[in-house]
Short mmCIF file of C-alpha atoms and ligand atoms in Angstrom, two decimals:
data_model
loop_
_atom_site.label_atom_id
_atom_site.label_comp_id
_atom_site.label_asym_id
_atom_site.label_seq_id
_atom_site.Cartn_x
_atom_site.Cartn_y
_atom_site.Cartn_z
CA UNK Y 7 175.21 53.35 64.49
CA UNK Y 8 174.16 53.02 68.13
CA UNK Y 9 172.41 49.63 67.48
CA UNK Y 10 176.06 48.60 65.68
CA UNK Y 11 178.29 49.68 68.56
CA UNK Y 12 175.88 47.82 70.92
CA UNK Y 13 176.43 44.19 69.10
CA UNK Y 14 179.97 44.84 68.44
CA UNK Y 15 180.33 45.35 72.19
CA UNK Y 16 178.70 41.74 72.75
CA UNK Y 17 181.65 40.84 70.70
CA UNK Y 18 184.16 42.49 72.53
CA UNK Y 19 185.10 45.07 70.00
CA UNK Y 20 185.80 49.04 70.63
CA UNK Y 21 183.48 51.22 69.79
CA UNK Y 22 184.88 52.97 66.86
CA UNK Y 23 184.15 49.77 64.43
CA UNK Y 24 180.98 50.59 64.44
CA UNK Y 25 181.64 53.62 62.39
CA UNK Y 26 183.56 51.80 60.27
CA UNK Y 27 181.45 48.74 59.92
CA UNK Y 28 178.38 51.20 59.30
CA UNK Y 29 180.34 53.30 56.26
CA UNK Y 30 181.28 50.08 54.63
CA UNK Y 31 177.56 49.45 54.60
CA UNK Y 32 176.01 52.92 53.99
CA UNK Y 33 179.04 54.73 51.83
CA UNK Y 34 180.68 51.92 50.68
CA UNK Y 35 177.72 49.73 50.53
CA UNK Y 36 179.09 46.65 51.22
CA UNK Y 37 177.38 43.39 50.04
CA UNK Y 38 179.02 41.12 52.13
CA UNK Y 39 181.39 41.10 55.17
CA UNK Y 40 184.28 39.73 53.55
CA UNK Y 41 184.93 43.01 51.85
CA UNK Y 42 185.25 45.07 54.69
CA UNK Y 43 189.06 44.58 53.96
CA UNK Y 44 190.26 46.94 57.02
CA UNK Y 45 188.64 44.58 59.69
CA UNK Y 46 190.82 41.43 60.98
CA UNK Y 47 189.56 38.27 59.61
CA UNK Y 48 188.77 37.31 62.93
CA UNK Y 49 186.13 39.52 63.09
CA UNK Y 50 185.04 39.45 59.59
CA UNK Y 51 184.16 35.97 59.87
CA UNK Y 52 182.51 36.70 63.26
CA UNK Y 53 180.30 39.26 61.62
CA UNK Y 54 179.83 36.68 58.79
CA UNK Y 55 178.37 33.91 61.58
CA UNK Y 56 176.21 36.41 63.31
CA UNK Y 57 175.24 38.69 60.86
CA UNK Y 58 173.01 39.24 57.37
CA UNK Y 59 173.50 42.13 55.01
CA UNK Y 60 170.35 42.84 52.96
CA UNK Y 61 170.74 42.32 49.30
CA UNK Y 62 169.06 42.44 46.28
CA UNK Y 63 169.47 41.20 42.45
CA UNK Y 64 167.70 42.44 39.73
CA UNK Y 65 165.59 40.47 38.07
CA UNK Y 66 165.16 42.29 35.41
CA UNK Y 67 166.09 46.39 34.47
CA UNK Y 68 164.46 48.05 31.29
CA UNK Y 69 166.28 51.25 30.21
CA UNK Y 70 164.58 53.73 28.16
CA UNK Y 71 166.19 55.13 25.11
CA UNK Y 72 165.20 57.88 25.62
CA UNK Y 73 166.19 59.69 28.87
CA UNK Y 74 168.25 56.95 30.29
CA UNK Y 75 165.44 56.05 32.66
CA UNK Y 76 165.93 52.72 34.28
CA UNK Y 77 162.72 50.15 35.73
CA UNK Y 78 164.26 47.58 38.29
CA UNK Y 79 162.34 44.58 39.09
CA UNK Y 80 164.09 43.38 42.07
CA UNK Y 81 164.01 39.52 43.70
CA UNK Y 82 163.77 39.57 47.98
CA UNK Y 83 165.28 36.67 49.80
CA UNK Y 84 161.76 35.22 50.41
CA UNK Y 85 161.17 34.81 46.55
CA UNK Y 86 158.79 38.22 46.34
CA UNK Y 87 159.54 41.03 43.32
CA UNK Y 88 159.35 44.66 44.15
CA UNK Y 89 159.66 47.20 41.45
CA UNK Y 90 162.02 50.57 41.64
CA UNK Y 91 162.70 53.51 38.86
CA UNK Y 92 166.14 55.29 38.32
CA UNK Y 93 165.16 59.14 36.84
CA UNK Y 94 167.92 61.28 35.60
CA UNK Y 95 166.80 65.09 36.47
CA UNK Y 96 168.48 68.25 35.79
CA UNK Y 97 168.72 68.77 39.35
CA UNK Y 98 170.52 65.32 40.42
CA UNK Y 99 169.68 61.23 39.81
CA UNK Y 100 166.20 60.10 41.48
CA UNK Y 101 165.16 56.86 42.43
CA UNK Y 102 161.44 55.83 43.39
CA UNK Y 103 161.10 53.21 45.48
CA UNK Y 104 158.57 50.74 46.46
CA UNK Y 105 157.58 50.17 50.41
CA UNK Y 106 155.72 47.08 50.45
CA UNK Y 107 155.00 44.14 48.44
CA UNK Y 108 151.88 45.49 46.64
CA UNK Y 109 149.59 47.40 48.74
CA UNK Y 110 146.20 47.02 50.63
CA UNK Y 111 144.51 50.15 50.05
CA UNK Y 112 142.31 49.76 46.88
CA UNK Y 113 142.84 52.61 44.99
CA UNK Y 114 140.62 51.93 41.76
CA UNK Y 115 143.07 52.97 39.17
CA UNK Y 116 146.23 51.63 40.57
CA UNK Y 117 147.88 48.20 39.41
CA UNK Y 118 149.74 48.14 42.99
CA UNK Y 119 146.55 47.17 44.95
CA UNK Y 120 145.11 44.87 42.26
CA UNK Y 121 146.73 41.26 44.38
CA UNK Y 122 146.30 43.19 47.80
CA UNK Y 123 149.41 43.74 50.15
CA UNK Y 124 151.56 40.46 50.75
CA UNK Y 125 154.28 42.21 53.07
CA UNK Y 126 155.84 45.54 53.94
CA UNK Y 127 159.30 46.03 53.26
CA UNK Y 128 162.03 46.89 55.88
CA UNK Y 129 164.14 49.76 56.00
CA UNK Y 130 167.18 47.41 54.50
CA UNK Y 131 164.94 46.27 51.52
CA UNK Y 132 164.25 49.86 51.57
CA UNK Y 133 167.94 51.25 51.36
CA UNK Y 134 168.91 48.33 48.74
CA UNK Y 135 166.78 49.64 46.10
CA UNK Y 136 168.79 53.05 46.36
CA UNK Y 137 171.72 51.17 46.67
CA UNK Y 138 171.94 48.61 44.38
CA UNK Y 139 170.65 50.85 41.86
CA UNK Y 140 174.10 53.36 42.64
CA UNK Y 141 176.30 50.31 42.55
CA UNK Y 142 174.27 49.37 38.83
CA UNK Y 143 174.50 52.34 37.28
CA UNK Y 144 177.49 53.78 38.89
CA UNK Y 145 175.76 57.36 39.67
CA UNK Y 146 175.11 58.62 42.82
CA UNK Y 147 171.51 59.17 43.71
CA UNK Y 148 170.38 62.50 45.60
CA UNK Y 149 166.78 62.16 45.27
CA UNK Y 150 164.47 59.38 46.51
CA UNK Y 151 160.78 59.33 46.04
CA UNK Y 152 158.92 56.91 48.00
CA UNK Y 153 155.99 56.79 45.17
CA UNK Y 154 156.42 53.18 43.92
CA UNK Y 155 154.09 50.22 45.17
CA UNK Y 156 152.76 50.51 48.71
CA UNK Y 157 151.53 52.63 51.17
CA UNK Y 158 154.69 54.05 52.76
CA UNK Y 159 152.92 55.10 56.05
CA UNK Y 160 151.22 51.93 56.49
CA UNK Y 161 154.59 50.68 56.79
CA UNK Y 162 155.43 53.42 59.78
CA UNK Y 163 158.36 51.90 61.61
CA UNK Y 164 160.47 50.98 59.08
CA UNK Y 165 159.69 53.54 56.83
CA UNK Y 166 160.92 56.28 59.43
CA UNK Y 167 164.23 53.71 59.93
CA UNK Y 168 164.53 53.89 56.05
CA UNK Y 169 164.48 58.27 56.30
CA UNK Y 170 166.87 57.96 59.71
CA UNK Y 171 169.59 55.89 57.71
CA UNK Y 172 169.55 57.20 54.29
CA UNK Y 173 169.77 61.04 55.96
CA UNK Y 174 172.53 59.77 58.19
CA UNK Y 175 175.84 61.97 58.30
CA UNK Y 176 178.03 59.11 58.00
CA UNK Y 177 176.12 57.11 55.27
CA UNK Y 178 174.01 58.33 52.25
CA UNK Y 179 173.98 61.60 53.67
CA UNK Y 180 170.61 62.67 51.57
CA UNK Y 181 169.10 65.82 52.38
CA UNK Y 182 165.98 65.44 53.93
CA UNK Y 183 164.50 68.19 51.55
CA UNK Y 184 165.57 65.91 48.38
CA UNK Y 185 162.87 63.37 49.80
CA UNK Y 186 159.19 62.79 49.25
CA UNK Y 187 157.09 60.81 51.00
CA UNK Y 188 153.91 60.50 49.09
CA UNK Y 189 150.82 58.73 50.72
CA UNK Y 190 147.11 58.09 49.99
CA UNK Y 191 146.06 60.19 53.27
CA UNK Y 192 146.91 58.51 56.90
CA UNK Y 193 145.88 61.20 58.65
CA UNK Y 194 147.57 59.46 62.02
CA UNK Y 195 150.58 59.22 59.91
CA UNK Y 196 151.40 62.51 58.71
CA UNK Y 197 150.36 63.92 62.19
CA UNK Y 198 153.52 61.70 63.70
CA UNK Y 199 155.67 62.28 60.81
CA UNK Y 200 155.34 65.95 61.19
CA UNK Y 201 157.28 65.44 64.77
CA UNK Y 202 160.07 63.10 63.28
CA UNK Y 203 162.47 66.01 62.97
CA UNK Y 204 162.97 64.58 59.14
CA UNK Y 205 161.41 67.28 57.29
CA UNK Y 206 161.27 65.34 54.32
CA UNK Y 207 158.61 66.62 51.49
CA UNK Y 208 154.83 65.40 51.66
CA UNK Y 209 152.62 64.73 48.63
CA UNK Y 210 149.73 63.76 49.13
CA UNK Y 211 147.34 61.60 46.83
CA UNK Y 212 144.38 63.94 46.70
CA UNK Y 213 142.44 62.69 43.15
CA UNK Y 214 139.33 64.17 44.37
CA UNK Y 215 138.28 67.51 45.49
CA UNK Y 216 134.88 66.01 47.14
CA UNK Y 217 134.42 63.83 50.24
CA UNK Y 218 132.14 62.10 47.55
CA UNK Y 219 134.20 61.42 44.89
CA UNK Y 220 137.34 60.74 46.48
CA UNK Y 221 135.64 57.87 48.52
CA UNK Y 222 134.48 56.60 44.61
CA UNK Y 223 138.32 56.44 43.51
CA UNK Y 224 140.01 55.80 47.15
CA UNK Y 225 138.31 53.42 49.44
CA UNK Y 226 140.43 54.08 51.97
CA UNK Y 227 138.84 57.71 51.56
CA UNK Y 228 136.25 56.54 54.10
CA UNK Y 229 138.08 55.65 57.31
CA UNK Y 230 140.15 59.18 56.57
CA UNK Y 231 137.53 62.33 55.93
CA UNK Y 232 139.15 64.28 53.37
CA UNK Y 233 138.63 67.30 55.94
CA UNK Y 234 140.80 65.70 58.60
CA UNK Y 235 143.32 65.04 55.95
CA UNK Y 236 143.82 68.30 55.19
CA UNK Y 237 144.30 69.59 58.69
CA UNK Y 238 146.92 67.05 59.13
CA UNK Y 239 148.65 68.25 56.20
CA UNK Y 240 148.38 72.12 57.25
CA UNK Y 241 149.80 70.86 60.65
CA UNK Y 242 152.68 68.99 58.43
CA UNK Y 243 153.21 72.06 56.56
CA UNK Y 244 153.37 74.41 59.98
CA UNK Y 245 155.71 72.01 61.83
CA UNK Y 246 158.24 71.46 58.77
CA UNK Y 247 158.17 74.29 56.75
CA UNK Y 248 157.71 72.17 54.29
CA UNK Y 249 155.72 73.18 50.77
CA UNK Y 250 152.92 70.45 50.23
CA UNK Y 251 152.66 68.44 47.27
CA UNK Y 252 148.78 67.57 45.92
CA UNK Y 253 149.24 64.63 43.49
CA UNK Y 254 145.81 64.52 41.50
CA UNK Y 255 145.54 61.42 38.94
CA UNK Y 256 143.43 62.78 36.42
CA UNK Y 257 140.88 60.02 34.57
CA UNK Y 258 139.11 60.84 31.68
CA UNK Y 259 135.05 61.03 32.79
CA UNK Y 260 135.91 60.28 36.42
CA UNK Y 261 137.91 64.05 38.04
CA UNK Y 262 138.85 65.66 34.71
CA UNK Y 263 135.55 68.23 34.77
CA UNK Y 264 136.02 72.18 35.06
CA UNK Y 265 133.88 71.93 37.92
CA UNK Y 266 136.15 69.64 39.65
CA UNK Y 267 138.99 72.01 39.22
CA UNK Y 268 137.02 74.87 40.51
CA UNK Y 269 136.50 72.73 43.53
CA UNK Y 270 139.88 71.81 43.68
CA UNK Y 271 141.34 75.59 43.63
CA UNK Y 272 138.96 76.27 46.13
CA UNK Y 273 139.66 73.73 48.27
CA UNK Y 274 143.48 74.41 48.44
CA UNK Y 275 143.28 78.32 49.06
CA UNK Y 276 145.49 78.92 51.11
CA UNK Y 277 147.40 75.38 51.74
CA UNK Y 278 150.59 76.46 50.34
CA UNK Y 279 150.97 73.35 48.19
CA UNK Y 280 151.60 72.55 44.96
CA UNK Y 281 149.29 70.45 42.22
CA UNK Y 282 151.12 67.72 40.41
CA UNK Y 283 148.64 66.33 37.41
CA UNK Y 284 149.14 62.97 36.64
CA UNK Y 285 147.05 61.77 33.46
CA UNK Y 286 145.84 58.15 34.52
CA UNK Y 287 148.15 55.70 33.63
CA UNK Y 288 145.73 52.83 31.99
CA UNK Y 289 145.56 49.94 33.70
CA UNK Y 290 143.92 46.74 32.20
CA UNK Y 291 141.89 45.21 35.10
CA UNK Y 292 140.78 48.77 36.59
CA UNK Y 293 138.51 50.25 33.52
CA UNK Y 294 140.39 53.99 34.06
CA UNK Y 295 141.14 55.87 30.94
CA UNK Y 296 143.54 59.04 30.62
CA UNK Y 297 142.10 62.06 29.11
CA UNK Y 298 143.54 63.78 26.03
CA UNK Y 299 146.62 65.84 26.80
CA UNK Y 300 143.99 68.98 25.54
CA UNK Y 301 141.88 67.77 28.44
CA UNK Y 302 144.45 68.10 31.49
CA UNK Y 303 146.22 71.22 29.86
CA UNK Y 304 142.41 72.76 30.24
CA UNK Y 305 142.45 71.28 33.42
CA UNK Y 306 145.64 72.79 34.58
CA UNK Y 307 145.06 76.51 33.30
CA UNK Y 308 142.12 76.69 35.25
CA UNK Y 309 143.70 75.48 38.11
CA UNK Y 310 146.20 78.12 37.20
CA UNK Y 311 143.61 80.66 36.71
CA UNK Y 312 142.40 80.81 40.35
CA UNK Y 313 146.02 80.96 41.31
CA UNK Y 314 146.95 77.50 42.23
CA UNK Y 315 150.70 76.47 41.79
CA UNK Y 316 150.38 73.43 39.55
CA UNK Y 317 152.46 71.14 36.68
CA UNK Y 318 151.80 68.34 34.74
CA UNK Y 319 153.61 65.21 35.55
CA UNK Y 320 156.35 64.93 33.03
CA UNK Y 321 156.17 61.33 31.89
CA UNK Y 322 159.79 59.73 31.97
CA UNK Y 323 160.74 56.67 30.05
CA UNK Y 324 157.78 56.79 27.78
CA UNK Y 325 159.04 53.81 25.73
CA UNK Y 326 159.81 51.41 28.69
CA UNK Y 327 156.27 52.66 30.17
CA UNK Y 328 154.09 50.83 32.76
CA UNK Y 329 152.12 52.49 35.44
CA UNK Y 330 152.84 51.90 39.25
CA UNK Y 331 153.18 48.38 40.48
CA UNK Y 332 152.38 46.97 36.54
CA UNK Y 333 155.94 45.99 36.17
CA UNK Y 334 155.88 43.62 39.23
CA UNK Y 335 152.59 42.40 37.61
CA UNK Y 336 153.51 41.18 34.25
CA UNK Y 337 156.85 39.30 35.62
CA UNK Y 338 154.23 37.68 38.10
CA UNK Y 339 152.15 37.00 35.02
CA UNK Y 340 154.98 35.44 33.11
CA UNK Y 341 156.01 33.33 35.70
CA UNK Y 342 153.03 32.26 35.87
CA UNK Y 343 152.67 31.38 32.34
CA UNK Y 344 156.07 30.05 32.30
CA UNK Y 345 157.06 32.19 28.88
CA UNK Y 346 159.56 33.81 31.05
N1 SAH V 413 150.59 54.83 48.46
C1 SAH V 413 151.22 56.08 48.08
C2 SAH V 413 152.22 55.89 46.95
C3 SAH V 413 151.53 55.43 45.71
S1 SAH V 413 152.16 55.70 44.12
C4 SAH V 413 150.17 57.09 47.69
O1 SAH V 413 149.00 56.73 47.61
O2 SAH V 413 150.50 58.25 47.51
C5 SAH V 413 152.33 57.40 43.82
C6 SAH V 413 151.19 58.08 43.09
O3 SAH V 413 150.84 57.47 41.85
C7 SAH V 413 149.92 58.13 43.91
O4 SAH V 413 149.39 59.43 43.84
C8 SAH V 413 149.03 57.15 43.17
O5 SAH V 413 147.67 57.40 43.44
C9 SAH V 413 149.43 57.38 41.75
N2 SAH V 413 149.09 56.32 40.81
C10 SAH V 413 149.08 54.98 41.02
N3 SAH V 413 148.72 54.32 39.91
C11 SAH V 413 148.50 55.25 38.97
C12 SAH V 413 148.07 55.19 37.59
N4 SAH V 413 147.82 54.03 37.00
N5 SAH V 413 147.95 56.37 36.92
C13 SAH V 413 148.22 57.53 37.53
N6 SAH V 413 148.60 57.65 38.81
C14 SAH V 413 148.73 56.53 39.53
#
């Protein structure tokens, strides 16, 4: 809003179009400025000369017959695809968004990191997924989970831009508590999100109760000491008030052991968080395989048997399934191929 008043000032505008300019484009959600109907046309074509709104068109949108989930595969300006997911809950309409063009931080199983990171999104790109997916679907969206393709806090700036707008008063208005930031473990991260004053929800992607193993499945593992992870998420937890989330991707041979979940309980004593099992989501190139649903349900009661707060990931849109960032894959793949 502040950045608005400040170039409608340049054009020699009062101040209170910026609060109308900035609901056409956060309540309204404007696509272009010739719809902002209760500005003169002077200025609309001003606006229109000086100005870019941020939009997206989906390339393609799978809906699952299921629960009504919806997979967006979304075209950028420069020619790059992201991937987003519409999730009707009990408790409100969730959307998972992507934050970069894949992602660079190697996690074995995932099909995100697979081409490496070829940009970070901006907060705009950011917003438009939630957006254009209201303006689709016609529902609004309460929820956002920032769990699709990328690392959101190797995309700092504009991530915290993304939280500051879609929280804003006069826009989206989302409740900070109806967001979830989910990240592989940048400890520097969390420690400065934790002061944002956006107490948004954490979740961190733990896989691994051991220094050892975790470095196996998450190279990135090695530059942040699970240890030091962990303190910045008790910090997190002490400055927000916020519960913790512990996402743990469970792979048949590689974390799926009673001994690992005896490790795992023991390692969270105390954290306050909550375990969200996610049976690996098989990925051609990476070699992972998900265990039998017998497997994680043993794996979740003894997690549950030392006391630990834990679920298993309910899988939504079984039919139109593809794991994280496998979407954007095969449309690069048929493109590629030309059978698209
Ligand atoms: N970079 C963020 C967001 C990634 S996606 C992070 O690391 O948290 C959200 C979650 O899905 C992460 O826990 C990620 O490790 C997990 N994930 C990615 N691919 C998966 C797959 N094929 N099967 C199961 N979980 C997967």
């Amino acid at each position: 809003m502040e950045e608005l008043a400040e170039s409608l000032k340049e054009l020699g505008e009062p101040a209170y179009r910026a609060s109308q300019v900035f609901k056409w484009l956060h309540q309204k959600k404007a696509g272009s400025f010739s719809e902002m109907t209760d500005l003169s046309k002077a200025l609309r074509e001003k606006l229109e000369a000086g100005f870019a709104i941020t939009v997206m068109h989906p390339e393609k949108v799978l809906v699952s017959g299921i629960d009504g989930t919806r997979k967006y595969v979304f075209s950028l300006k420069d020619g790059n695809v992201i991937e987003s997911v519409f999730m009707r809950y009990h408790h409100g309409n969730s959307v998972c968004i992507s934050s970069q063009v894949g992602c660079r931080m190697g996690c074995r199983f995932c099909a995100s990191t697979i081409g490496g990171c070829v940009r970070s999104l901006t907060a705009s790109e950011m917003l438009w997924e939630v957006y254009r997916i209201e303006k689709d679907t016609g529902e609004h969206v309460s929820n956002v989970v920032i769990m699709g393709s990328g690392e959101p806090l190797d995309n700092y700036e504009e991530m915290v831009r993304f939280l500051r707008l879609v929280t804003d008063k006069n826009g989206q208005d989302m409740s900070a508590r109806n967001i979830t930031v989910s990240t592989c473990g940048l400890t520097p991260g969390i420690r400065k999100l934790s002061e944002e004053g956006i107490p948004v929800t954490l979740a961190l992607s733990l896989h691994a109760p051991t220094q050892e193993l975790r470095e196996q499945i998450m190279p990135i593992a090695k530059a942040y000491p699970l240890r030091e992870v962990l303190d910045a998420c008790k910090v997190y937890w002490q400055k927000t008030g916020r519960r913790l989330s512990f996402e743990y991707s469970v792979g048949k041979g590689v974390n799926d052991s009673m001994e690992n979940a005896d490790r795992l309980a023991k390692l969270l004593s105390g954290m306050h968080g909550h375990v969200n099992l996610i049976p690996i989501n098989p990925v051609k190139e990476t070699g992972y395989r998900q265990p039998g649903r017998e497997a994680v349900e043993a794996f979740r009661d003894r997690l549950l048997s030392h006391g630990i707060n834990v679920t298993i990931r309910r899988e939504m849109g079984r039919d139109i399934s593809s794991a994280c960032g496998q979407l954007r894959r095969s449309h690069l793949n048929d493109h590629a191929s030309g059978t698209d």
